[in-house]
Short mmCIF file of C-alpha atoms in Angstrom, two decimals:
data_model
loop_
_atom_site.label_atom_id
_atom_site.label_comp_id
_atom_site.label_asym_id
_atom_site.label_seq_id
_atom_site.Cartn_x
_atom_site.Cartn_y
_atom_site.Cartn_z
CA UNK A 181 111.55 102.53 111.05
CA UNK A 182 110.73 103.33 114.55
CA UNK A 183 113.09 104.03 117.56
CA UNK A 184 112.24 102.58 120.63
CA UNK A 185 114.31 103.80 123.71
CA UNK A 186 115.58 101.60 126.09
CA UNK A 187 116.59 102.23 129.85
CA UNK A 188 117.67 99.73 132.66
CA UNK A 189 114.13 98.53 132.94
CA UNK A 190 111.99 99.10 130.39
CA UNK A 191 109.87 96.37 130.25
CA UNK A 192 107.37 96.85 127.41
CA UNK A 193 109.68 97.64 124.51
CA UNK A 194 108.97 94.16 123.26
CA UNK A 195 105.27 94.97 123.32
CA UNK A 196 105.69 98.06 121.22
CA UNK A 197 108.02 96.52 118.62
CA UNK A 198 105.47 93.10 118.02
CA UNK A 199 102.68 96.21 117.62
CA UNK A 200 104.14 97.95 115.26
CA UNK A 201 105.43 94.56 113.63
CA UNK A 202 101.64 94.04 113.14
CA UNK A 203 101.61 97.37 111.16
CA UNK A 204 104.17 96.19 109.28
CA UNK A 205 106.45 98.84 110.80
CA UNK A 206 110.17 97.78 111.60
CA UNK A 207 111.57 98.69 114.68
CA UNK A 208 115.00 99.28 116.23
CA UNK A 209 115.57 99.55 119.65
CA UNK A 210 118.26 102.30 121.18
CA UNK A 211 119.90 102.44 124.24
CA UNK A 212 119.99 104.70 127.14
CA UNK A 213 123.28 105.20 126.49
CA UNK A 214 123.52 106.69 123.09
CA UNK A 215 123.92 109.97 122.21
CA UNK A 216 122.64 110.86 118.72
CA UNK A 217 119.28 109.59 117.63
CA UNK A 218 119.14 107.91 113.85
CA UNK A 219 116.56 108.97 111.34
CA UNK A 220 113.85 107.37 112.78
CA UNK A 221 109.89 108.14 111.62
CA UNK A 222 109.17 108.62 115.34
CA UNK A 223 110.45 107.50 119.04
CA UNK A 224 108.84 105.94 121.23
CA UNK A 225 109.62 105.85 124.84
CA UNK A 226 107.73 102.30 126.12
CA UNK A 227 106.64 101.09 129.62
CA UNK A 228 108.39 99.31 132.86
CA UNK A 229 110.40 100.71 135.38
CA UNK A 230 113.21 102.44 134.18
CA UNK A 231 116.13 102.75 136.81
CA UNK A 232 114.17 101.13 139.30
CA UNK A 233 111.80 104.10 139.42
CA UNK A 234 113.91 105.02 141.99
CA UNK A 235 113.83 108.61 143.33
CA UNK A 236 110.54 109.37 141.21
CA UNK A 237 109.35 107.77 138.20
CA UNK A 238 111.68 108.52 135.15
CA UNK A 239 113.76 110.95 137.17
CA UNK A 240 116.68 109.35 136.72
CA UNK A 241 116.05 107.77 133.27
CA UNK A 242 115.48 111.93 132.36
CA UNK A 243 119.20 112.66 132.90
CA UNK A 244 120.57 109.52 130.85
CA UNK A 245 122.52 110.59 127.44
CA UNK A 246 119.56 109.52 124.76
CA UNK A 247 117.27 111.87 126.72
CA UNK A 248 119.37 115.07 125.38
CA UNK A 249 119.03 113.17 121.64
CA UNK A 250 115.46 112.81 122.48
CA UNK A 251 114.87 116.01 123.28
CA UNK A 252 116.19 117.75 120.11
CA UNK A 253 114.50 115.23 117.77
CA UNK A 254 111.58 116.61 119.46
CA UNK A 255 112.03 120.46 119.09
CA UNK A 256 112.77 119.71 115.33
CA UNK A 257 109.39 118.37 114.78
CA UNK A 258 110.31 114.57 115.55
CA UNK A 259 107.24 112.55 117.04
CA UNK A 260 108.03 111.33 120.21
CA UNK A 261 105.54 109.08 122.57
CA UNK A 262 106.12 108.08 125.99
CA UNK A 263 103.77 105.19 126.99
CA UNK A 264 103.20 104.72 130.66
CA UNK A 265 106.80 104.85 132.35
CA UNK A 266 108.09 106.86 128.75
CA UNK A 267 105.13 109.30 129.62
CA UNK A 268 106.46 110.16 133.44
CA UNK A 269 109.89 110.28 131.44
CA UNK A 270 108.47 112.79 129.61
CA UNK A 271 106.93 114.92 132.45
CA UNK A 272 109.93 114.39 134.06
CA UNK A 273 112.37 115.88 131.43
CA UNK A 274 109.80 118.97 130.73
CA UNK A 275 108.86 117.92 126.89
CA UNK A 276 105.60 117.41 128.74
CA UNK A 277 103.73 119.52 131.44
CA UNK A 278 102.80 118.20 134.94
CA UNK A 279 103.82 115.61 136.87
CA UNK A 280 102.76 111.78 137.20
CA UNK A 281 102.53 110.48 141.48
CA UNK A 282 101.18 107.96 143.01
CA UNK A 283 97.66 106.82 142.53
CA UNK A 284 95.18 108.23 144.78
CA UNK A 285 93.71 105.03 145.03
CA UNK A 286 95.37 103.75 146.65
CA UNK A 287 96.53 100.79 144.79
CA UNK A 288 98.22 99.55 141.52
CA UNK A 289 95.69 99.59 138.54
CA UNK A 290 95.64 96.83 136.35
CA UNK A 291 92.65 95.90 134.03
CA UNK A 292 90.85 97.59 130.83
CA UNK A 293 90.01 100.94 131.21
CA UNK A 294 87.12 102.75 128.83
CA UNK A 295 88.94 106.10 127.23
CA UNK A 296 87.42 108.98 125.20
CA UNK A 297 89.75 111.06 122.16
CA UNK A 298 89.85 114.32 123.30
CA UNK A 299 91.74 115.96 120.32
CA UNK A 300 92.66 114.25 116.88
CA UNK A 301 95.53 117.15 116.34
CA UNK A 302 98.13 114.57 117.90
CA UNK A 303 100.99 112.35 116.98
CA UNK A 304 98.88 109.64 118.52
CA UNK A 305 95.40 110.25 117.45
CA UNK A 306 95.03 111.58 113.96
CA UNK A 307 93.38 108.82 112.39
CA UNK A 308 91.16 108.96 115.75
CA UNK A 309 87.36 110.42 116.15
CA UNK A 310 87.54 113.01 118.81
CA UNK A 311 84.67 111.93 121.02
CA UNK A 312 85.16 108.42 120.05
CA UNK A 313 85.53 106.17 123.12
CA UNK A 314 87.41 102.29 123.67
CA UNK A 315 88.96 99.97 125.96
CA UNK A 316 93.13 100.16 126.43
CA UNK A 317 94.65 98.15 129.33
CA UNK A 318 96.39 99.86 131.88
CA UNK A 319 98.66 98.99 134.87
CA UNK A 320 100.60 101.48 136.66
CA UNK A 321 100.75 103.25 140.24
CA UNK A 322 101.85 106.43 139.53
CA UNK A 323 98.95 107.27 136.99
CA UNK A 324 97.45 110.15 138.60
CA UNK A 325 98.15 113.18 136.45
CA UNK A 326 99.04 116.23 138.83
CA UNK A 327 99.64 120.01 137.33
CA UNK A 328 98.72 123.47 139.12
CA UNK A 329 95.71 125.10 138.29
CA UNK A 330 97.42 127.46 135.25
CA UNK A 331 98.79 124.54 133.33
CA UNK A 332 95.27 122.21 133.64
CA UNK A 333 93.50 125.43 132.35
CA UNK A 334 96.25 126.08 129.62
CA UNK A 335 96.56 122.31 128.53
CA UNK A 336 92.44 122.50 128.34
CA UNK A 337 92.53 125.52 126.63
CA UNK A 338 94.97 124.73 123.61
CA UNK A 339 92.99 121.33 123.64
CA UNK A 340 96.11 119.11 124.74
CA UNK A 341 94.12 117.04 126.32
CA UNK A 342 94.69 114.04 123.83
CA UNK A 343 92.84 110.92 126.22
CA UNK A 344 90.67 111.16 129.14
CA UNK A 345 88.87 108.65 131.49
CA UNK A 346 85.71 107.41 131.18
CA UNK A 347 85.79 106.49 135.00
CA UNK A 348 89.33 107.86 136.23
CA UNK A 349 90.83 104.92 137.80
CA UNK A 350 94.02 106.86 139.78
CA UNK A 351 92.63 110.23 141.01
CA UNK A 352 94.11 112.01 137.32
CA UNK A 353 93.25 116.24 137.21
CA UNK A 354 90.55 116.03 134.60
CA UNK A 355 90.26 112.85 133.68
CA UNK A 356 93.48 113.49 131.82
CA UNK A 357 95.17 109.63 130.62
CA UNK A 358 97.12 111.64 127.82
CA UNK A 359 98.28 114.88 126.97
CA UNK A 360 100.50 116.26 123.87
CA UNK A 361 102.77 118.99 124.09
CA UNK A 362 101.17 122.33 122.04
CA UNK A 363 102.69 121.32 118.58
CA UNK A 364 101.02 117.87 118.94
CA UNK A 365 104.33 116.16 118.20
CA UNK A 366 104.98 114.97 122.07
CA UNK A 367 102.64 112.68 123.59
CA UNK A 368 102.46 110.95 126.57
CA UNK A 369 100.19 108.33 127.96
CA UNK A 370 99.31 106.02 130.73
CA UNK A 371 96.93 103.37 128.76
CA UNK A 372 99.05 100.68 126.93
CA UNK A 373 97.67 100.30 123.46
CA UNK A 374 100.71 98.38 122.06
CA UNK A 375 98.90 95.65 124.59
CA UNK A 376 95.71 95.87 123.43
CA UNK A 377 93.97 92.83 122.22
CA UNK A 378 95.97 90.52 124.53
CA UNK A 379 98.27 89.40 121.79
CA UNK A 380 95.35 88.14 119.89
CA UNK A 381 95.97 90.74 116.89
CA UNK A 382 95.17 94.78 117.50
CA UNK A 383 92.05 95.43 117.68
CA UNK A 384 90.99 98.57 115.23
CA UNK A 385 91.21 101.29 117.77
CA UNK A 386 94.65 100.44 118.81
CA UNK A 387 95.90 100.26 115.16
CA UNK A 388 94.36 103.45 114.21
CA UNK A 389 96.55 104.63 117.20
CA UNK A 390 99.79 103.37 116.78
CA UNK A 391 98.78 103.84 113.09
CA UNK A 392 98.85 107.58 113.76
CA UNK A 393 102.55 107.96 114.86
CA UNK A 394 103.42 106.32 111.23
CA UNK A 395 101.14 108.18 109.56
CA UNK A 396 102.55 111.70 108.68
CA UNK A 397 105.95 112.03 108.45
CA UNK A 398 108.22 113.53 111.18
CA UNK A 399 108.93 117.31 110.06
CA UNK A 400 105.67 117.60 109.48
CA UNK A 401 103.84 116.59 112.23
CA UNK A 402 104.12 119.82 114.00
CA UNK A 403 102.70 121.86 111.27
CA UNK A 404 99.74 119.34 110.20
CA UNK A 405 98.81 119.46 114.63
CA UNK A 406 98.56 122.81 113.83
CA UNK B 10 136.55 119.71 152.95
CA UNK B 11 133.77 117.21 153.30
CA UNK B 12 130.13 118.10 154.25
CA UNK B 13 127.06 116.24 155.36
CA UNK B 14 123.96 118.08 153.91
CA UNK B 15 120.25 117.07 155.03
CA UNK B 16 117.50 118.22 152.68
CA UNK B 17 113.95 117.27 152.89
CA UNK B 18 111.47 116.81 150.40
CA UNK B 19 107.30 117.47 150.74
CA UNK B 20 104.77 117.38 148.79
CA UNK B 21 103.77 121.19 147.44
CA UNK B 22 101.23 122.93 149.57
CA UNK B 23 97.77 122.58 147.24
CA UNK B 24 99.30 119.14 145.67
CA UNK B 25 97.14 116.33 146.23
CA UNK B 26 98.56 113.89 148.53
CA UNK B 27 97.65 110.04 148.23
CA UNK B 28 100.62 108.65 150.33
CA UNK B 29 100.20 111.09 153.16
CA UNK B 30 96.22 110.37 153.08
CA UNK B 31 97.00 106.46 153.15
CA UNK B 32 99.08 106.57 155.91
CA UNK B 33 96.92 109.35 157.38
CA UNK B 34 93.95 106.23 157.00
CA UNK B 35 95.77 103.96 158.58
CA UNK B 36 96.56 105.77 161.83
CA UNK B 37 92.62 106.41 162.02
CA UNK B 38 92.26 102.68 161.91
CA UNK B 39 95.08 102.21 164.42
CA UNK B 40 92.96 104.03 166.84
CA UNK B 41 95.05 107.16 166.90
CA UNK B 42 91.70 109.72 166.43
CA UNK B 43 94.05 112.34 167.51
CA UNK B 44 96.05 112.48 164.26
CA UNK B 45 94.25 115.53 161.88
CA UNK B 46 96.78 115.08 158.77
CA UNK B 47 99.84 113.09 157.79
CA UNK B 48 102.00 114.52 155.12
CA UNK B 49 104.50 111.92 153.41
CA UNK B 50 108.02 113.17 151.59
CA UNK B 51 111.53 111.87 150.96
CA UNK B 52 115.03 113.05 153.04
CA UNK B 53 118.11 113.13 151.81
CA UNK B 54 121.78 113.27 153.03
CA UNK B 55 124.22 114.09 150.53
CA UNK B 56 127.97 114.44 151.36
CA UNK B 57 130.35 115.66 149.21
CA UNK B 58 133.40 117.82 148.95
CA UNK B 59 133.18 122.04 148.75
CA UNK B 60 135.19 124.43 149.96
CA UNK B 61 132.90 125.65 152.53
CA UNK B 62 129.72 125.54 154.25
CA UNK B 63 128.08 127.69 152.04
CA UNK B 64 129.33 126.17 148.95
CA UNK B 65 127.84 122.54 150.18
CA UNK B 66 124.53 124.40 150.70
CA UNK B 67 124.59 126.31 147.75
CA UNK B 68 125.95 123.35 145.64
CA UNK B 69 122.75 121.08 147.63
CA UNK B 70 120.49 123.44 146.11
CA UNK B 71 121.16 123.38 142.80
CA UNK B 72 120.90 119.14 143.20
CA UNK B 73 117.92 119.44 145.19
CA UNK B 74 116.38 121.92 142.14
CA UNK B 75 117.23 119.36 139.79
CA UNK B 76 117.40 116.30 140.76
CA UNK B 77 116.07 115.73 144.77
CA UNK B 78 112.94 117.13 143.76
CA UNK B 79 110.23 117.75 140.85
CA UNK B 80 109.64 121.51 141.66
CA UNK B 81 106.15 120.82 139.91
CA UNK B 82 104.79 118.77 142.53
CA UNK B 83 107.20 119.26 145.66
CA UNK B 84 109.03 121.58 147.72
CA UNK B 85 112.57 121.09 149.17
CA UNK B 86 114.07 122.31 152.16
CA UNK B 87 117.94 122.25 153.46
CA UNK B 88 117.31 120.95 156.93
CA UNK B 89 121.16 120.74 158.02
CA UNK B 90 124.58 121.30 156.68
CA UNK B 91 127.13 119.56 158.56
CA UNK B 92 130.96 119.82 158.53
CA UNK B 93 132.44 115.89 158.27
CA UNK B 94 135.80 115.17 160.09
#
């Protein structure tokens, strides 16, 4: 079973649970509020606008109680993917480097954007090709990946990199439209491919994907990244 | 006692800016050549409780560290600590 977090205004957790549905993969969805996480074969932290995205994207969603749950299922090994909003959650709350601000645009991005794997040692991407390269949809406007020079280098360098841009559509550092954290356990990304295929049925990429977060099992998913 | 603190947020020098440059695009267009650079951030005013001046600064600070700001991509600044009567 998969957790899916929700805050005041998540908006995609619906999207995430029919996906995983598809992979025959039952999910359960947990509130902001809670304050112990249940044994769960991974988390995932879906799309929207939680709180309002006031102050900054996820700031505030960072400091509600699940986050603390969140955070510990992580350091144990627990696979944990923010998608879009869940990945500025991420950022936010430091299980993730960097920062995600507004698009440098400058406008809201909505459409199908071409992505290439950069690393298959993910939570997200182990049934992946690295190289390999697809359409997910996106639709955000605070895509654009920001991080000082030492942490781009250091992300590039322990090849956390996990999605970049064929054509970067916000102004991203690199390219980047995913990163993991350097056990591969934490990922976080701006493409939505719980909406790929338009409803229509997955298409193969996107199963592989979401595939991937169900396809080792939690404790182990730092070591195998490895 | 009760204190008004201002702090300001800003982008961190080296950051990339997109609202600033917007904005920055849109005075161009408005004619005003004059403009070299527009730089767009947040301000705050917090008012709470602390036993003094410093303690409203100090206690701004921390909330500013944590919260006001995302000390990866911004700098803050207390602009003003006020006493409220």
């Amino acid at each position: 079973m998969i957790g899916i977090v929700v805050f005041p205004g998540s908006n995609c957790e619906f999207d995430v649970e029919s996906a995983f549905r598809e992979l025959g993969e039952v999910s359960q969805f947990v509130s902001h509020r809670e304050r112990e996480l249940g044994d769960y074969r991974a988390i995932i932290i879906p799309g929207g606008f939680s709180y309002g995205d006031y102050l900054r994207s996820g700031a505030i969603a960072r400091f509600s109680p699940i986050m603390d749950a969140v955070s510990r299922y992580a350091d144990n090994g627990g696979k944990v993917v923010g998608i879009c909003n869940g990945f500025q959650v991420l950022t936010e709350a430091g299980l993730l480097p960097g920062a995600l601000q507004r698009n440098a645009g400058p406008k809201f991005v909505c459409g199908e954007v071409r992505v290439r794997v950069g690393t298959t040692r993910s939570a997200l991407t182990n049934l992946m090709v690295e190289g390999e390269e697809f359409s997910l949809p996106i639709n955000h406007f605070e895509g654009n990946y920001t991080a000082d020079h030492a942490t781009l280098e250091d992300l590039e360098e322990h090849h956390q990199v996990v999605l970049r841009y064929v054509q970067n559509p916000n102004g991203s550092a690199n390219d980047i439209a995913g990163i993991r954290n350097r056990e591969g356990n934490v990922v976080g990304l701006m493409p939505h491919p719980e909406r790929a295929g338009l409803g229509f049925g997955l298409p193969d990429h996107a199963r592989r994907m979401l595939g991937s977060v169900l396809a080792i099992d939690s404790v182990s998913a730092a070591k195998v990244a490895h | 006692m009760k204190y008004r603190i201002s702090v300001r947020v800003m982008p961190k020098a080296g950051i990339s800016d997109p609202e600033g440059k917007a904005i920055h695009d849109a005075a161009l267009q408005l004619g005003y050549g004059e403009v070299v650079q527009v730089h767009a951030g947040r301000s705050f005013e917090v008012e709470g409780e602390y036993d003094s001046k410093d303690a409203a600064e100090n206690g701004a600070e921390k909330l500013a560290e944590r919260l006001l700001a995302n000390p990866v991509i911004q700098t803050y600044e207390i602009v003003a600590v006020e006493e409220l009567r």
